[in-house]
Short mmCIF file of C-alpha atoms in Angstrom, two decimals:
data_model
loop_
_atom_site.label_atom_id
_atom_site.label_comp_id
_atom_site.label_asym_id
_atom_site.label_seq_id
_atom_site.Cartn_x
_atom_site.Cartn_y
_atom_site.Cartn_z
CA MET E 1 -6.19 62.71 -107.07
CA PRO E 2 -5.54 62.16 -110.81
CA PHE E 3 -2.58 60.02 -111.77
CA ASP E 4 0.61 61.58 -113.11
CA ARG E 5 4.27 60.63 -113.17
CA SER E 6 5.68 63.92 -111.96
CA ILE E 7 8.24 63.74 -109.16
CA LYS E 8 6.60 63.73 -105.76
CA ILE E 9 8.46 64.36 -102.52
CA ALA E 10 6.98 62.40 -99.63
CA PRO E 11 8.53 63.37 -96.29
CA SER E 12 8.53 60.49 -93.84
CA ILE E 13 7.28 61.70 -90.48
CA LEU E 14 9.35 58.94 -88.88
CA SER E 15 12.09 61.61 -88.83
CA ALA E 16 9.83 64.39 -87.56
CA ASP E 17 9.38 65.61 -83.99
CA PHE E 18 6.87 63.09 -82.61
CA ALA E 19 5.83 65.52 -79.88
CA ASN E 20 4.72 68.00 -82.53
CA LEU E 21 3.54 65.93 -85.49
CA GLY E 22 0.65 68.14 -86.53
CA ALA E 23 2.84 71.23 -86.74
CA GLU E 24 5.58 69.28 -88.50
CA ILE E 25 3.16 68.08 -91.17
CA ARG E 26 1.77 71.56 -91.72
CA ALA E 27 5.32 72.91 -91.98
CA VAL E 28 6.53 70.47 -94.65
CA GLU E 29 3.33 70.86 -96.64
CA ARG E 30 3.68 74.65 -96.66
CA GLU E 31 7.26 74.19 -97.82
CA GLY E 32 6.33 72.01 -100.78
CA ALA E 33 5.72 68.40 -99.76
CA ASP E 34 3.53 66.53 -102.24
CA TRP E 35 2.61 63.56 -100.03
CA ILE E 36 2.97 62.76 -96.33
CA HIS E 37 4.52 59.33 -95.71
CA VAL E 38 3.56 57.48 -92.52
CA ASP E 39 5.37 54.36 -91.27
CA PRO E 40 3.42 52.13 -88.86
CA MET E 41 5.72 49.40 -87.51
CA ASP E 42 4.82 46.50 -85.25
CA GLY E 43 8.09 45.45 -83.61
CA HIS E 44 7.55 42.03 -85.20
CA PHE E 45 7.77 42.34 -88.98
CA VAL E 46 10.45 44.98 -88.43
CA PRO E 47 12.60 45.61 -85.33
CA ASN E 48 10.90 48.84 -84.34
CA LEU E 49 7.57 49.91 -82.87
CA THR E 50 6.06 53.19 -84.04
CA ILE E 51 2.47 54.29 -84.57
CA GLY E 52 -0.99 52.82 -84.95
CA PRO E 53 -4.37 53.81 -86.40
CA ASN E 54 -5.17 56.22 -83.55
CA VAL E 55 -2.13 58.36 -84.33
CA VAL E 56 -2.96 58.28 -88.04
CA ALA E 57 -6.48 59.48 -87.22
CA ALA E 58 -5.05 62.22 -85.00
CA ILE E 59 -2.77 63.60 -87.70
CA ARG E 60 -5.27 63.21 -90.55
CA PRO E 61 -6.79 66.71 -90.04
CA HIS E 62 -3.34 68.23 -90.49
CA VAL E 63 -2.73 66.54 -93.86
CA THR E 64 -4.07 68.54 -96.80
CA THR E 65 -2.10 66.73 -99.53
CA PHE E 66 -2.09 62.92 -99.67
CA MET E 67 -1.52 60.49 -96.81
CA ASP E 68 0.69 57.59 -97.85
CA VAL E 69 0.63 54.87 -95.17
CA HIS E 70 3.27 52.14 -95.41
CA LEU E 71 2.35 49.22 -93.16
CA MET E 72 5.44 47.43 -91.84
CA ILE E 73 3.30 45.00 -89.90
CA ALA E 74 2.46 41.32 -90.22
CA PRO E 75 -0.16 40.16 -90.61
CA ALA E 76 -1.50 43.36 -92.16
CA ASP E 77 -5.04 42.28 -93.03
CA PRO E 78 -6.55 42.67 -89.53
CA TYR E 79 -5.49 46.34 -89.47
CA ILE E 80 -6.30 47.49 -93.00
CA GLY E 81 -9.81 48.59 -92.10
CA ALA E 82 -8.61 50.59 -89.11
CA PHE E 83 -5.97 52.47 -91.09
CA ALA E 84 -8.45 53.16 -93.88
CA LYS E 85 -10.97 54.48 -91.36
CA ALA E 86 -8.22 56.62 -89.83
CA GLY E 87 -7.89 58.42 -93.16
CA ALA E 88 -5.13 56.79 -95.20
CA ASP E 89 -5.34 57.69 -98.89
CA MET E 90 -2.84 55.00 -99.89
CA ILE E 91 -2.23 51.84 -97.88
CA THR E 92 0.85 49.85 -98.80
CA VAL E 93 1.36 46.33 -97.51
CA HIS E 94 4.50 44.26 -97.77
CA ALA E 95 4.43 41.34 -100.16
CA GLU E 96 6.26 39.34 -97.49
CA ALA E 97 3.77 40.08 -94.71
CA GLY E 98 0.99 37.67 -95.61
CA ALA E 99 0.08 34.59 -97.58
CA HIS E 100 -2.64 36.17 -99.71
CA LEU E 101 -1.37 39.42 -101.19
CA HIS E 102 -4.15 39.77 -103.76
CA ARG E 103 -6.76 39.43 -101.00
CA SER E 104 -5.01 42.17 -99.01
CA LEU E 105 -5.06 44.50 -102.00
CA GLN E 106 -8.75 43.80 -102.53
CA MET E 107 -9.41 44.61 -98.86
CA ILE E 108 -7.62 47.95 -99.20
CA ARG E 109 -9.62 48.92 -102.26
CA ASP E 110 -12.87 47.74 -100.71
CA CYS E 111 -12.14 50.15 -97.84
CA GLY E 112 -11.90 53.04 -100.30
CA ALA E 113 -8.12 53.54 -100.26
CA ARG E 114 -5.56 53.06 -102.98
CA ALA E 115 -3.47 49.92 -102.76
CA GLY E 116 0.31 49.64 -102.76
CA VAL E 117 2.76 46.77 -102.47
CA ALA E 118 6.18 47.11 -100.83
CA LEU E 119 9.01 44.80 -101.77
CA ASN E 120 11.98 44.16 -99.51
CA MET E 121 15.35 44.23 -101.21
CA THR E 122 15.54 40.45 -101.62
CA THR E 123 11.97 40.04 -102.88
CA PRO E 124 11.82 39.68 -106.69
CA LEU E 125 9.43 41.67 -108.83
CA ASP E 126 8.03 38.41 -110.19
CA HIS E 127 6.11 38.20 -106.94
CA ILE E 128 3.64 40.81 -108.22
CA ALA E 129 3.84 40.27 -111.99
CA HIS E 130 0.39 38.67 -112.25
CA ILE E 131 -1.54 41.11 -110.03
CA LEU E 132 -0.45 44.47 -111.44
CA ASP E 133 -4.04 45.45 -112.24
CA ALA E 134 -4.80 45.40 -108.50
CA ILE E 135 -1.90 47.72 -107.62
CA ASP E 136 -1.73 51.53 -107.52
CA LEU E 137 1.85 51.80 -106.24
CA ILE E 138 4.98 49.66 -106.07
CA LEU E 139 7.32 50.60 -103.23
CA VAL E 140 10.88 49.44 -103.83
CA MET E 141 12.73 49.35 -100.54
CA THR E 142 16.28 50.63 -100.90
CA ILE E 143 17.15 49.77 -97.29
CA ASN E 144 16.09 47.08 -94.85
CA PRO E 145 12.85 48.40 -93.33
CA GLY E 146 12.57 49.37 -89.70
CA PHE E 147 14.70 52.43 -89.07
CA GLY E 148 15.36 55.78 -90.70
CA GLY E 149 18.77 57.19 -91.51
CA GLN E 150 20.15 54.09 -93.24
CA LYS E 151 22.41 54.24 -96.28
CA PHE E 152 20.99 53.78 -99.77
CA THR E 153 21.59 50.39 -101.42
CA HIS E 154 22.79 51.13 -104.94
CA SER E 155 21.98 47.69 -106.34
CA MET E 156 18.29 48.58 -106.02
CA VAL E 157 18.50 51.13 -108.85
CA GLU E 158 18.28 48.30 -111.36
CA LYS E 159 15.24 46.93 -109.54
CA VAL E 160 13.54 50.33 -109.81
CA ALA E 161 14.18 50.32 -113.56
CA MET E 162 12.78 46.80 -113.83
CA ALA E 163 9.66 47.85 -111.90
CA ARG E 164 9.15 50.81 -114.20
CA ALA E 165 9.47 48.60 -117.26
CA MET E 166 7.07 46.08 -115.77
CA VAL E 167 4.24 48.56 -115.20
CA GLY E 168 4.44 49.98 -118.71
CA ASP E 169 1.51 52.30 -119.34
CA ARG E 170 -0.42 51.22 -116.26
CA PRO E 171 -1.25 54.05 -113.82
CA ILE E 172 1.06 52.70 -111.12
CA HIS E 173 3.39 54.89 -109.09
CA ILE E 174 6.95 53.70 -108.48
CA GLU E 175 8.02 54.75 -104.99
CA VAL E 176 11.41 54.38 -103.32
CA ASP E 177 12.11 54.47 -99.60
CA GLY E 178 15.49 54.48 -97.90
CA GLY E 179 18.53 56.73 -98.09
CA ILE E 180 16.98 59.20 -100.52
CA ASP E 181 18.80 62.55 -100.65
CA PRO E 182 20.10 64.88 -103.39
CA THR E 183 22.84 62.40 -104.31
CA THR E 184 20.60 59.33 -104.67
CA ALA E 185 17.40 60.97 -105.91
CA PRO E 186 18.66 61.40 -109.48
CA LEU E 187 19.64 57.75 -109.66
CA VAL E 188 16.18 56.43 -108.83
CA ALA E 189 14.36 59.13 -110.78
CA LYS E 190 16.32 58.29 -113.92
CA ALA E 191 15.47 54.63 -113.34
CA GLY E 192 11.76 55.48 -113.27
CA ALA E 193 10.75 56.27 -109.70
CA ASN E 194 8.35 59.19 -109.29
CA VAL E 195 7.57 59.13 -105.54
CA LEU E 196 10.60 59.77 -103.35
CA VAL E 197 10.26 59.09 -99.63
CA ALA E 198 12.77 61.04 -97.59
CA GLY E 199 12.98 61.34 -93.82
CA SER E 200 16.23 62.58 -92.37
CA ALA E 201 17.14 64.31 -95.65
CA VAL E 202 14.02 66.49 -95.33
CA PHE E 203 13.90 67.12 -91.60
CA LYS E 204 17.60 67.52 -90.87
CA GLY E 205 18.56 70.95 -89.60
CA GLY E 206 15.03 72.32 -89.47
CA SER E 207 12.12 72.62 -87.08
CA VAL E 208 8.63 74.02 -86.97
CA ASP E 209 10.29 77.31 -86.01
CA THR E 210 12.64 77.19 -89.01
CA PRO E 211 10.53 75.42 -91.65
CA GLU E 212 12.36 77.14 -94.48
CA ILE E 213 15.13 74.59 -93.98
CA TYR E 214 12.63 71.82 -94.76
CA GLY E 215 11.83 73.70 -97.94
CA GLU E 216 15.48 74.01 -98.89
CA ASN E 217 16.02 70.31 -98.29
CA MET E 218 13.03 69.30 -100.39
CA ARG E 219 13.89 71.67 -103.20
CA ALA E 220 17.39 70.19 -103.32
CA ILE E 221 15.98 66.67 -103.65
CA ARG E 222 13.43 67.72 -106.27
CA ALA E 223 16.00 69.65 -108.32
CA ALA E 224 18.40 66.70 -108.27
CA ALA E 225 15.64 64.32 -109.40
CA SER E 226 14.32 66.57 -112.19
#
């Protein structure tokens, strides 16, 4: 997939119907999703336990766009190969989840996936300033990771702008995750984010039987961010 800075809507399947994930993914893609965002959690790094590589492999055939896998697990290194083999196009690890972030990024790229770094709200951007050439995506968390449906933290808008300034002309996506909806999307987009992760704001009110609601929700977010 060639790099561009156009706005991308990445529905988080954490808010989808887990009993019907394949159909949910097909529904949001038909309605205009650009990426599919997947949130493995280990119940240790974050206080929730979600999915593993086997589920990612099971849903991979249903994803025709781009599978964006955000690992909220620590340590992440022992699982990078499994998630890459399962079909992740982008694997994002948390800067806080291991002692050797550059090594983790190298592992991701060696497995054939693109490499992202997620930063918790209290983690400064300086943490990644000297390894930007190893990064394909910076994920700025705008909530504390672990659960969907949390409220957006407005102080993170400045951090998004700082991240955008830091990457300059490098082909690095700026992604935001947490509380993104039509009211917050324009704030982060103006600051420089181009990948908007949205869970409840996409899936609320819809279903695989009424996917047009997913489309309406995504179009509202995209319009607000444009």
